[in-house]
mmCIF file with all atom_site columns, C-alpha atoms in Angstrom:
data_model
loop_
_atom_site.group_PDB
_atom_site.id
_atom_site.type_symbol
_atom_site.label_atom_id
_atom_site.label_alt_id
_atom_site.label_comp_id
_atom_site.label_asym_id
_atom_site.label_entity_id
_atom_site.label_seq_id
_atom_site.pdbx_PDB_ins_code
_atom_site.Cartn_x
_atom_site.Cartn_y
_atom_site.Cartn_z
_atom_site.occupancy
_atom_site.B_iso_or_equiv
_atom_site.pdbx_formal_charge
_atom_site.auth_seq_id
_atom_site.auth_comp_id
_atom_site.auth_asym_id
_atom_site.auth_atom_id
_atom_site.pdbx_PDB_model_num
ATOM 1   C CA . UNK H 1 1   ? -39.161 47.309 -168.516 1.00 52.00 ? 1298 UNK H CA 1
ATOM 2   C CA . UNK H 1 2   ? -37.701 49.468 -165.808 1.00 57.00 ? 1299 UNK H CA 1
ATOM 3   C CA . UNK H 1 3   ? -35.041 48.475 -163.126 1.00 62.00 ? 1300 UNK H CA 1
ATOM 4   C CA . UNK H 1 4   ? -35.744 48.680 -159.415 1.00 60.00 ? 1301 UNK H CA 1
ATOM 5   C CA . UNK H 1 5   ? -33.639 50.422 -156.767 1.00 58.00 ? 1302 UNK H CA 1
ATOM 6   C CA . UNK H 1 6   ? -32.384 47.858 -154.349 1.00 59.00 ? 1303 UNK H CA 1
ATOM 7   C CA . UNK H 1 7   ? -32.961 50.197 -151.231 1.00 57.00 ? 1304 UNK H CA 1
ATOM 8   C CA . UNK H 1 8   ? -36.289 51.917 -151.751 1.00 51.00 ? 1305 UNK H CA 1
ATOM 9   C CA . UNK H 1 9   ? -37.791 49.992 -154.720 1.00 56.00 ? 1306 UNK H CA 1
ATOM 10  C CA . UNK H 1 10  ? -38.080 53.100 -156.803 1.00 55.00 ? 1307 UNK H CA 1
ATOM 11  C CA . UNK H 1 11  ? -38.441 52.057 -160.597 1.00 59.00 ? 1308 UNK H CA 1
ATOM 12  C CA . UNK H 1 12  ? -35.685 53.628 -163.009 1.00 56.00 ? 1309 UNK H CA 1
ATOM 13  C CA . UNK H 1 13  ? -34.047 52.662 -166.571 1.00 61.00 ? 1310 UNK H CA 1
ATOM 14  C CA . UNK H 1 14  ? -36.943 54.004 -168.576 1.00 53.00 ? 1311 UNK H CA 1
ATOM 15  C CA . UNK H 1 15  ? -36.612 54.201 -172.219 1.00 55.00 ? 1312 UNK H CA 1
ATOM 16  C CA . UNK H 1 16  ? -39.807 55.993 -173.034 1.00 53.00 ? 1313 UNK H CA 1
ATOM 17  C CA . UNK H 1 17  ? -39.713 58.334 -176.111 1.00 52.00 ? 1314 UNK H CA 1
ATOM 18  C CA . UNK H 1 18  ? -36.647 60.251 -177.255 1.00 50.00 ? 1315 UNK H CA 1
ATOM 19  C CA . UNK H 1 19  ? -37.057 63.391 -175.435 1.00 52.00 ? 1316 UNK H CA 1
ATOM 20  C CA . UNK H 1 20  ? -34.026 62.430 -172.858 1.00 54.00 ? 1317 UNK H CA 1
ATOM 21  C CA . UNK H 1 21  ? -36.281 63.273 -169.742 1.00 50.00 ? 1318 UNK H CA 1
ATOM 22  C CA . UNK H 1 22  ? -35.699 59.832 -168.500 1.00 54.00 ? 1319 UNK H CA 1
ATOM 23  C CA . UNK H 1 23  ? -31.957 60.267 -168.132 1.00 57.00 ? 1320 UNK H CA 1
ATOM 24  C CA . UNK H 1 24  ? -32.176 62.759 -165.497 1.00 55.00 ? 1321 UNK H CA 1
ATOM 25  C CA . UNK H 1 25  ? -35.134 61.148 -163.903 1.00 57.00 ? 1322 UNK H CA 1
ATOM 26  C CA . UNK H 1 26  ? -33.182 57.937 -163.596 1.00 58.00 ? 1323 UNK H CA 1
ATOM 27  C CA . UNK H 1 27  ? -30.191 59.649 -161.975 1.00 62.00 ? 1324 UNK H CA 1
ATOM 28  C CA . UNK H 1 28  ? -32.360 61.377 -159.385 1.00 57.00 ? 1325 UNK H CA 1
ATOM 29  C CA . UNK H 1 29  ? -34.171 57.951 -158.438 1.00 57.00 ? 1326 UNK H CA 1
ATOM 30  C CA . UNK H 1 30  ? -31.014 56.313 -158.059 1.00 59.00 ? 1327 UNK H CA 1
ATOM 31  C CA . UNK H 1 31  ? -29.726 59.058 -155.709 1.00 60.00 ? 1328 UNK H CA 1
ATOM 32  C CA . UNK H 1 32  ? -32.741 58.953 -153.740 1.00 61.00 ? 1329 UNK H CA 1
ATOM 33  C CA . UNK H 1 33  ? -32.366 55.207 -153.384 1.00 56.00 ? 1330 UNK H CA 1
ATOM 34  C CA . UNK H 1 34  ? -28.839 55.673 -152.235 1.00 60.00 ? 1331 UNK H CA 1
ATOM 35  C CA . UNK H 1 35  ? -29.141 58.216 -149.590 1.00 64.00 ? 1332 UNK H CA 1
ATOM 36  C CA . UNK H 1 36  ? -32.723 58.245 -148.263 1.00 65.00 ? 1333 UNK H CA 1
ATOM 37  C CA . UNK H 1 37  ? -32.958 56.279 -145.002 1.00 73.00 ? 1334 UNK H CA 1
ATOM 38  C CA . UNK H 1 38  ? -29.277 55.838 -145.127 1.00 86.00 ? 1335 UNK H CA 1
ATOM 39  C CA . UNK H 1 39  ? -27.952 52.879 -143.576 1.00 91.00 ? 1336 UNK H CA 1
ATOM 40  C CA . UNK H 1 40  ? -24.422 51.659 -144.409 1.00 96.00 ? 1337 UNK H CA 1
ATOM 41  C CA . UNK H 1 41  ? -22.359 48.548 -143.704 1.00 97.00 ? 1338 UNK H CA 1
ATOM 42  C CA . UNK H 1 42  ? -19.308 50.195 -142.457 1.00 98.00 ? 1339 UNK H CA 1
ATOM 43  C CA . UNK H 1 43  ? -17.214 53.439 -142.390 1.00 98.00 ? 1340 UNK H CA 1
ATOM 44  C CA . UNK H 1 44  ? -14.001 51.663 -141.614 1.00 98.00 ? 1341 UNK H CA 1
ATOM 45  C CA . UNK H 1 45  ? -13.753 49.262 -144.364 1.00 98.00 ? 1342 UNK H CA 1
ATOM 46  C CA . UNK H 1 46  ? -10.907 50.322 -146.741 1.00 98.00 ? 1343 UNK H CA 1
ATOM 47  C CA . UNK H 1 47  ? -11.176 47.738 -149.562 1.00 98.00 ? 1344 UNK H CA 1
ATOM 48  C CA . UNK H 1 48  ? -14.335 47.268 -151.618 1.00 98.00 ? 1345 UNK H CA 1
ATOM 49  C CA . UNK H 1 49  ? -15.790 43.882 -150.834 1.00 97.00 ? 1346 UNK H CA 1
ATOM 50  C CA . UNK H 1 50  ? -15.203 41.165 -153.615 1.00 96.00 ? 1347 UNK H CA 1
ATOM 51  C CA . UNK H 1 51  ? -18.825 40.272 -153.925 1.00 97.00 ? 1348 UNK H CA 1
ATOM 52  C CA . UNK H 1 52  ? -21.045 43.089 -152.764 1.00 97.00 ? 1349 UNK H CA 1
ATOM 53  C CA . UNK H 1 53  ? -24.770 42.496 -152.722 1.00 95.00 ? 1350 UNK H CA 1
ATOM 54  C CA . UNK H 1 54  ? -27.111 44.753 -154.824 1.00 89.00 ? 1351 UNK H CA 1
ATOM 55  C CA . UNK H 1 55  ? -27.645 48.094 -152.792 1.00 87.00 ? 1352 UNK H CA 1
ATOM 56  C CA . UNK H 1 56  ? -24.793 47.453 -150.432 1.00 94.00 ? 1353 UNK H CA 1
ATOM 57  C CA . UNK H 1 57  ? -23.663 51.065 -148.975 1.00 94.00 ? 1354 UNK H CA 1
ATOM 58  C CA . UNK H 1 58  ? -20.444 51.988 -147.365 1.00 98.00 ? 1355 UNK H CA 1
ATOM 59  C CA . UNK H 1 59  ? -18.884 55.410 -146.215 1.00 97.00 ? 1356 UNK H CA 1
ATOM 60  C CA . UNK H 1 60  ? -15.517 55.394 -147.699 1.00 98.00 ? 1357 UNK H CA 1
ATOM 61  C CA . UNK H 1 61  ? -12.727 55.997 -145.217 1.00 98.00 ? 1358 UNK H CA 1
ATOM 62  C CA . UNK H 1 62  ? -9.419  57.770 -145.502 1.00 98.00 ? 1359 UNK H CA 1
ATOM 63  C CA . UNK H 1 63  ? -6.849  55.538 -147.301 1.00 98.00 ? 1360 UNK H CA 1
ATOM 64  C CA . UNK H 1 64  ? -9.320  53.437 -149.274 1.00 98.00 ? 1361 UNK H CA 1
ATOM 65  C CA . UNK H 1 65  ? -8.002  51.314 -152.067 1.00 98.00 ? 1362 UNK H CA 1
ATOM 66  C CA . UNK H 1 66  ? -9.192  49.881 -155.258 1.00 98.00 ? 1363 UNK H CA 1
ATOM 67  C CA . UNK H 1 67  ? -12.362 51.347 -156.910 1.00 98.00 ? 1364 UNK H CA 1
ATOM 68  C CA . UNK H 1 68  ? -12.718 53.445 -153.650 1.00 98.00 ? 1365 UNK H CA 1
ATOM 69  C CA . UNK H 1 69  ? -9.529  55.123 -154.042 1.00 98.00 ? 1366 UNK H CA 1
ATOM 70  C CA . UNK H 1 70  ? -9.965  59.079 -153.770 1.00 98.00 ? 1367 UNK H CA 1
ATOM 71  C CA . UNK H 1 71  ? -13.604 58.763 -152.700 1.00 98.00 ? 1368 UNK H CA 1
ATOM 72  C CA . UNK H 1 72  ? -12.937 59.668 -149.063 1.00 98.00 ? 1369 UNK H CA 1
ATOM 73  C CA . UNK H 1 73  ? -16.098 60.435 -147.080 1.00 97.00 ? 1370 UNK H CA 1
ATOM 74  C CA . UNK H 1 74  ? -18.198 59.774 -149.912 1.00 97.00 ? 1371 UNK H CA 1
ATOM 75  C CA . UNK H 1 75  ? -21.293 56.937 -149.780 1.00 95.00 ? 1372 UNK H CA 1
ATOM 76  C CA . UNK H 1 76  ? -20.368 54.250 -152.048 1.00 96.00 ? 1373 UNK H CA 1
ATOM 77  C CA . UNK H 1 77  ? -23.211 52.296 -153.379 1.00 92.00 ? 1374 UNK H CA 1
ATOM 78  C CA . UNK H 1 78  ? -23.359 49.155 -155.291 1.00 93.00 ? 1375 UNK H CA 1
ATOM 79  C CA . UNK H 1 79  ? -25.989 49.234 -158.049 1.00 85.00 ? 1376 UNK H CA 1
ATOM 80  C CA . UNK H 1 80  ? -26.353 47.291 -161.369 1.00 84.00 ? 1377 UNK H CA 1
ATOM 81  C CA . UNK H 1 81  ? -22.834 45.744 -160.940 1.00 92.00 ? 1378 UNK H CA 1
ATOM 82  C CA . UNK H 1 82  ? -21.072 49.164 -160.408 1.00 94.00 ? 1379 UNK H CA 1
ATOM 83  C CA . UNK H 1 83  ? -19.947 51.484 -157.454 1.00 96.00 ? 1380 UNK H CA 1
ATOM 84  C CA . UNK H 1 84  ? -21.722 54.777 -157.550 1.00 91.00 ? 1381 UNK H CA 1
ATOM 85  C CA . UNK H 1 85  ? -20.630 57.475 -155.263 1.00 95.00 ? 1382 UNK H CA 1
ATOM 86  C CA . UNK H 1 86  ? -22.478 60.326 -153.523 1.00 90.00 ? 1383 UNK H CA 1
ATOM 87  C CA . UNK H 1 87  ? -20.732 63.245 -151.644 1.00 91.00 ? 1384 UNK H CA 1
ATOM 88  C CA . UNK H 1 88  ? -22.670 64.009 -148.236 1.00 91.00 ? 1385 UNK H CA 1
ATOM 89  C CA . UNK H 1 89  ? -24.099 67.153 -147.338 1.00 88.00 ? 1386 UNK H CA 1
ATOM 90  C CA . UNK H 1 90  ? -24.010 68.791 -143.797 1.00 90.00 ? 1387 UNK H CA 1
ATOM 91  C CA . UNK H 1 91  ? -26.641 67.239 -141.674 1.00 88.00 ? 1388 UNK H CA 1
ATOM 92  C CA . UNK H 1 92  ? -27.046 63.764 -143.279 1.00 88.00 ? 1389 UNK H CA 1
ATOM 93  C CA . UNK H 1 93  ? -27.664 61.078 -140.909 1.00 89.00 ? 1390 UNK H CA 1
ATOM 94  C CA . UNK H 1 94  ? -26.588 57.410 -141.557 1.00 92.00 ? 1391 UNK H CA 1
ATOM 95  C CA . UNK H 1 95  ? -26.963 54.349 -139.525 1.00 93.00 ? 1392 UNK H CA 1
ATOM 96  C CA . UNK H 1 96  ? -23.496 52.443 -139.244 1.00 97.00 ? 1393 UNK H CA 1
ATOM 97  C CA . UNK H 1 97  ? -24.580 48.789 -139.059 1.00 97.00 ? 1394 UNK H CA 1
ATOM 98  C CA . UNK H 1 98  ? -20.962 47.437 -137.966 1.00 97.00 ? 1395 UNK H CA 1
ATOM 99  C CA . UNK H 1 99  ? -21.073 49.936 -134.978 1.00 98.00 ? 1396 UNK H CA 1
ATOM 100 C CA . UNK H 1 100 ? -24.731 49.793 -134.283 1.00 98.00 ? 1397 UNK H CA 1
ATOM 101 C CA . UNK H 1 101 ? -24.825 53.607 -134.124 1.00 97.00 ? 1398 UNK H CA 1
ATOM 102 C CA . UNK H 1 102 ? -25.943 56.739 -135.827 1.00 94.00 ? 1399 UNK H CA 1
ATOM 103 C CA . UNK H 1 103 ? -23.510 59.166 -137.368 1.00 95.00 ? 1400 UNK H CA 1
ATOM 104 C CA . UNK H 1 104 ? -24.100 62.614 -138.661 1.00 93.00 ? 1401 UNK H CA 1
ATOM 105 C CA . UNK H 1 105 ? -21.937 64.501 -141.201 1.00 91.00 ? 1402 UNK H CA 1
#
């Protein structure tokens, strides 16, 4: 049974056949779920939360520690018990919940 992305409810985690097509598709669906309609909790939190909720997203600031060390400006997304990272592209728009404002990369 496929898993569901916590932000857009996209299904991934397929295990159909042995062609391997699902591996690339899973990565693409997880990426879409992470960045489409981007809303992050904060862009100033330097330490990953101890108990993140599924789908939590943060913009990693300079000086971040722990799992976020060396990931400055990337979007950190908690999915299936692990942080995944996405490097932003020029023009990406994100709502920063802690500041109640939009930011553009």
